Coordinates of C-alpha atoms and ligand atoms in Angstrom, one line a residue:
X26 CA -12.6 -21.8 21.5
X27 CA -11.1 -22.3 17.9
X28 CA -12.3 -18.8 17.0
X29 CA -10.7 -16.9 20.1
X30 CA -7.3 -18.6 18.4
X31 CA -7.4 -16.7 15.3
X32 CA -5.3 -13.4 14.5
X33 CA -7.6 -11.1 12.4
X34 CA -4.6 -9.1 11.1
X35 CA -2.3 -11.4 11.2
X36 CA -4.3 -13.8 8.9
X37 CA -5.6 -11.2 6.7
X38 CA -1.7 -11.1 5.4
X39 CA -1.4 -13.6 2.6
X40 CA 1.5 -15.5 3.6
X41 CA 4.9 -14.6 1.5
X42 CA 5.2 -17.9 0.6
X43 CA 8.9 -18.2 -1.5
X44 CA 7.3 -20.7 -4.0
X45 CA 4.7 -18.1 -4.9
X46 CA 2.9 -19.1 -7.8
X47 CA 0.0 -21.7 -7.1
X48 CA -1.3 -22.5 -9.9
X49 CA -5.3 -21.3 -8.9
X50 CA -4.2 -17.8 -8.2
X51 CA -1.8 -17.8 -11.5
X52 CA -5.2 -18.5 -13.7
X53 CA -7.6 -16.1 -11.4
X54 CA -4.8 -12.8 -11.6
X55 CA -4.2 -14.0 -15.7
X56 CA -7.6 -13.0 -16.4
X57 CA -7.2 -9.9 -14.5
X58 CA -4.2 -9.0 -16.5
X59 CA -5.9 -9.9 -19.9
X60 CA -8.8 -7.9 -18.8
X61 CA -6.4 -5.1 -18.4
X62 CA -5.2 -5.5 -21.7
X63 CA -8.2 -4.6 -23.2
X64 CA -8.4 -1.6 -21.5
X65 CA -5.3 -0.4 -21.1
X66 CA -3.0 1.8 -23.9
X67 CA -6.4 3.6 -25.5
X68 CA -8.0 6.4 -24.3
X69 CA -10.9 6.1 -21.8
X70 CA -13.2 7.7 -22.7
X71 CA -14.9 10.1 -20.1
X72 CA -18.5 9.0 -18.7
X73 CA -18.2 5.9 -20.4
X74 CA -20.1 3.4 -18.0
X75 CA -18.5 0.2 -19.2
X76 CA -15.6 -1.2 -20.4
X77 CA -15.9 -5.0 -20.5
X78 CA -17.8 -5.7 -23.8
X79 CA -16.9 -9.8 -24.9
X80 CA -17.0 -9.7 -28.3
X81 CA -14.6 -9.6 -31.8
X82 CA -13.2 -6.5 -31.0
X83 CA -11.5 -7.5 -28.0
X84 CA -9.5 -9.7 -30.3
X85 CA -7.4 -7.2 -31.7
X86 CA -7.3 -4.6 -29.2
X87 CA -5.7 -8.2 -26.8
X88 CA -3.7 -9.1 -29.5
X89 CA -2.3 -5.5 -29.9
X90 CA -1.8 -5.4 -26.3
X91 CA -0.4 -8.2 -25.7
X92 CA 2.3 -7.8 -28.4
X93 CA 3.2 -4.8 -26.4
X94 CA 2.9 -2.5 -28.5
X95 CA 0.0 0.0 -26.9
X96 CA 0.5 -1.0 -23.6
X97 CA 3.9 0.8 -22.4
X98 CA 4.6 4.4 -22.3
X99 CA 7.3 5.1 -24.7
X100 CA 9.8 7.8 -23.5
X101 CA 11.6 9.7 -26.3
X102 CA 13.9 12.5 -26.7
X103 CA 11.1 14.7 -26.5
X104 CA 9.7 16.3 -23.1
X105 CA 6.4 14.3 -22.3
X106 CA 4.3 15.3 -19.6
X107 CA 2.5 12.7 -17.8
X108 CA 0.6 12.3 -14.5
X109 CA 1.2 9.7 -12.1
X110 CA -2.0 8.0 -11.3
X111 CA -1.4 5.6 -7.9
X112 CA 0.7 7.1 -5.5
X113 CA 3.7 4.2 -5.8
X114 CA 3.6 1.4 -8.3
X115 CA 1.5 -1.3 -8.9
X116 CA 4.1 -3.7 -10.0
X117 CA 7.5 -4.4 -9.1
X118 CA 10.1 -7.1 -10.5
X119 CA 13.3 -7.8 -11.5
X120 CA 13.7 -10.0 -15.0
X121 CA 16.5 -11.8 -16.8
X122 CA 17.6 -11.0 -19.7
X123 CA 17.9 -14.2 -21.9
X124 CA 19.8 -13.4 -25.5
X125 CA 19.5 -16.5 -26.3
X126 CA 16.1 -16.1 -26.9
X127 CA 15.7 -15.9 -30.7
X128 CA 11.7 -16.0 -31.2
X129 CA 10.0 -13.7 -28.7
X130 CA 10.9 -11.7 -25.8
X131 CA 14.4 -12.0 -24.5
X132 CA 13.5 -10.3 -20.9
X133 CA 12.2 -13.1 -18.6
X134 CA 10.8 -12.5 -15.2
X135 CA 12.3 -13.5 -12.5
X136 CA 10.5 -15.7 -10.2
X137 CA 11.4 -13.5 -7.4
X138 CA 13.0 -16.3 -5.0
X139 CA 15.3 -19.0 -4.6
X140 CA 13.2 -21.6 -6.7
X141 CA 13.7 -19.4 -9.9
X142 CA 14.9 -22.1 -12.2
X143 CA 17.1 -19.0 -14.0
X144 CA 18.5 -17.9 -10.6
X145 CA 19.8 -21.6 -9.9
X146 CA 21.5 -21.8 -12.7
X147 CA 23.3 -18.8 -11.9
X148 CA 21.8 -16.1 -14.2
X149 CA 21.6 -12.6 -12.5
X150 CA 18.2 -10.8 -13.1
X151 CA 19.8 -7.6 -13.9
X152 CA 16.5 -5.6 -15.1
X153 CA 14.8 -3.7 -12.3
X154 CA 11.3 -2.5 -13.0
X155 CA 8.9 -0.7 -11.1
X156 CA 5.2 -0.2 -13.0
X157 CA 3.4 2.6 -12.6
X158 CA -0.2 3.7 -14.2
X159 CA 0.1 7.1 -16.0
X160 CA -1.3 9.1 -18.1
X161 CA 0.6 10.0 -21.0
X162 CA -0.1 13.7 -22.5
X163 CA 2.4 13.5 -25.5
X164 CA -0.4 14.5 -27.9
X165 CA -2.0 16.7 -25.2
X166 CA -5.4 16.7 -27.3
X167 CA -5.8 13.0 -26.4
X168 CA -4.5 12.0 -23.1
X169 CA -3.8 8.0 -23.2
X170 CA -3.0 5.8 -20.2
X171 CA -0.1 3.9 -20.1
X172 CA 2.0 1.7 -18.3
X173 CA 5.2 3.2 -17.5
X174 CA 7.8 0.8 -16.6
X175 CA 11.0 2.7 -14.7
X176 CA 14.1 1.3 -14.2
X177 CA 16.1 2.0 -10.5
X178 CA 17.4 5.4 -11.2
X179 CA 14.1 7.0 -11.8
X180 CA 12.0 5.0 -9.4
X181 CA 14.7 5.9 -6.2
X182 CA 13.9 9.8 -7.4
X183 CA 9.9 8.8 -7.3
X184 CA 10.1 7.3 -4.5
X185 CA 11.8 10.5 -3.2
X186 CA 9.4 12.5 -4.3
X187 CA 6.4 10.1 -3.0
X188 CA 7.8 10.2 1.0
X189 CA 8.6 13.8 0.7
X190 CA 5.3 15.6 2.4
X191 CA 5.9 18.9 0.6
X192 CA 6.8 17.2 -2.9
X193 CA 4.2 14.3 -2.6
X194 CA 2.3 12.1 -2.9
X195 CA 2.9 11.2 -7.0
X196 CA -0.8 11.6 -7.2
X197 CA -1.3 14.5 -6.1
X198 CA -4.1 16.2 -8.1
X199 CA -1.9 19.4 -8.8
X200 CA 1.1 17.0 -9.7
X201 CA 2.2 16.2 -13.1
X202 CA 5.8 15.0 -14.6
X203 CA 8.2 15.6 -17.6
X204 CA 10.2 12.8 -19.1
X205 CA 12.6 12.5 -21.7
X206 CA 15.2 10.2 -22.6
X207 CA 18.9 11.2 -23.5
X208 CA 20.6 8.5 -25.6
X209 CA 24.6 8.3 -24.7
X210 CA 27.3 6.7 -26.1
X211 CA 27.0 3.6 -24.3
X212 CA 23.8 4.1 -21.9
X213 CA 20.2 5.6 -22.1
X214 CA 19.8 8.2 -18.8
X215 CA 15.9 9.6 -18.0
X216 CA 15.5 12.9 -16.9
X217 CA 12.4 13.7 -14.8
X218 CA 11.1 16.4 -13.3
X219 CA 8.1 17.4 -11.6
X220 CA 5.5 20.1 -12.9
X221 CA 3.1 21.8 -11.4
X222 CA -0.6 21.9 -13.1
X223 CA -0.6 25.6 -13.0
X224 CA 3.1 25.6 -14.9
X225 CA 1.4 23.4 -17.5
X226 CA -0.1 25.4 -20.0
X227 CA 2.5 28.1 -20.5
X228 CA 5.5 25.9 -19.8
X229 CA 4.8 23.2 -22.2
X230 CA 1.0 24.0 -23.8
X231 CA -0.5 21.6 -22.1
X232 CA -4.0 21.6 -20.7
X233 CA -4.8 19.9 -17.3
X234 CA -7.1 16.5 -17.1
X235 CA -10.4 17.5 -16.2
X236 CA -11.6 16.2 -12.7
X237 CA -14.1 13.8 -14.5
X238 CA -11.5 12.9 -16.8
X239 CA -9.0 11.8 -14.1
X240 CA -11.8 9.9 -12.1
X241 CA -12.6 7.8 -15.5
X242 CA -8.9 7.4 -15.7
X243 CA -8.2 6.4 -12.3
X244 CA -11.1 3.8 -11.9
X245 CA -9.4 2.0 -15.1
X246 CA -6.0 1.8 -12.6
X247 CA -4.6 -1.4 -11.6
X248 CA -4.5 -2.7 -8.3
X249 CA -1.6 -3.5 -6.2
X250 CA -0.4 -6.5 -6.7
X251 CA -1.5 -6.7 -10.4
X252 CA 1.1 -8.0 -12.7
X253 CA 1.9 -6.2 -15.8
X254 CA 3.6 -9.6 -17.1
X255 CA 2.9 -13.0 -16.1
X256 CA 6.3 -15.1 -15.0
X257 CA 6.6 -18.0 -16.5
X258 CA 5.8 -21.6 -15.6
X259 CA 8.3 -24.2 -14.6
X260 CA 7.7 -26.0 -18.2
X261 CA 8.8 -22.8 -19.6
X262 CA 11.4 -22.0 -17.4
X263 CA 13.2 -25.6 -18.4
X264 CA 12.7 -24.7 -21.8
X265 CA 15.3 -21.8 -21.4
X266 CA 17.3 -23.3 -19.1
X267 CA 17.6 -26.1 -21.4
X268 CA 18.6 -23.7 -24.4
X269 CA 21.2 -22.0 -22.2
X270 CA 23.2 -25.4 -21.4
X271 CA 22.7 -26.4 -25.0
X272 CA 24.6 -23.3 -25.9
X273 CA 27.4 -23.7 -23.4
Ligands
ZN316 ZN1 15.5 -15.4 -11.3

């Protein structure tokens, strides 16, 4: 019998195929990033029933998102408190970092395998990042999610934290985090450090989310999986590849 042959479990694993991105799946998970777009960087509103609304105004708030502006938590000198919404991150790649690249963005990410027309040339993706859904309390009156993309350092102490049972998991409900960023001579370093909810308001003035809040945020979370930046197609790829021999 044909059916007796089949693994359940086994088959329910997509397949870690190294020439990953088939072009069906690239269009179906582009949407889902767009859509995330919309609705990611603003505040969600509590009790608001829906957040898909076609129209004009998704114009801008896209365009602002996608020019990266809203959508990434901004770490500064400045303490920020934040809470970690998923309990690991939602995203995690390594990109090149292209100077070259004179009109638009200089980091490109890596394709992840072998095939990566940047890896073959010989190009190290240096950049590490791990993306995690948070909630950024920097004005603490309105709590806006973010994306927060961590290099290594910070993400090996997260990920600490997340496999510790007495420190974890990142989401925690009690759980929230400080960040601040330290500009050196030659490097940037992140401090982070963990805070619990009841230290909040007299350590740093900050109120806790509400439970309904923190439900309305959560359901706007991405899923694993979700890419926080599309990797480029081979047409593209060439492209750079092309403008890096050119320059040799
Ligand atoms: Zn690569």
């Amino acid at each position: 019998m044909p059916e007796a042959r089949t693994y359940g479990r086994r088959r329910a694993v997509p397949a870690a195929k190294p020439a990953a991105e088939k072009p069906a799946r690239t269009a179906s998970s582009e949407t889902a990033v767009s859509r995330r777009e919309v609705i990611t960087g603003r505040v969600v509103k509590t009790g608001a029933a829906s957040t898909t609304q076609a129209g004009w105004d998704d114009v801008d708030k896209v365009a602002s998102a996608a020019g990266g502006g809203d959508l990434y938590l901004k770490v500064n000198e400045n303490r920020m408190v934040i809470k970690i919404l998923g309990d690991g991150p939602f995203d995690v790649f390594a990109s090149h970092w292209i100077d070259e690249i004179e009109d638009g963005s200089k980091s490109i990410r890596c394709w992840g395998n072998a095939t990566c027309p940047l890896c073959q040339i010989g190009d190290k993706a240096k950049r590490f990042s791990a993306c995690f859904d948070v909630v950024s309390l920097e004005d603490p009156e309105v709590p806006v999610m973010k994306v927060w993309d961590v290099g290594i350092k910070i993400a090996r102490q997260l990920k600490e934290i997340a496999s510790d049972d007495k420190r974890g998991p990142l989401n925690r409900p009690d759980l929230y985090f400080t960040i601040r960023k330290e500009t050196k001579k030659k490097s940037v370093e992140y401090t982070l450090e963990r805070v619990k909810e009841r230290d909040l308001d007299e350590e740093y003035n900050v109120a806790p989310l509400g439970e309904e809040e923190l439900r309305a945020f959560q359901a706007e979370c991405h899923e694993y999986g979700d890419k926080v930046k599309e990797a480029l197609d081979e047409d593209a790829m060439e492209e750079i590849v092309r403008l890096l021999m050119d320059d040799a």
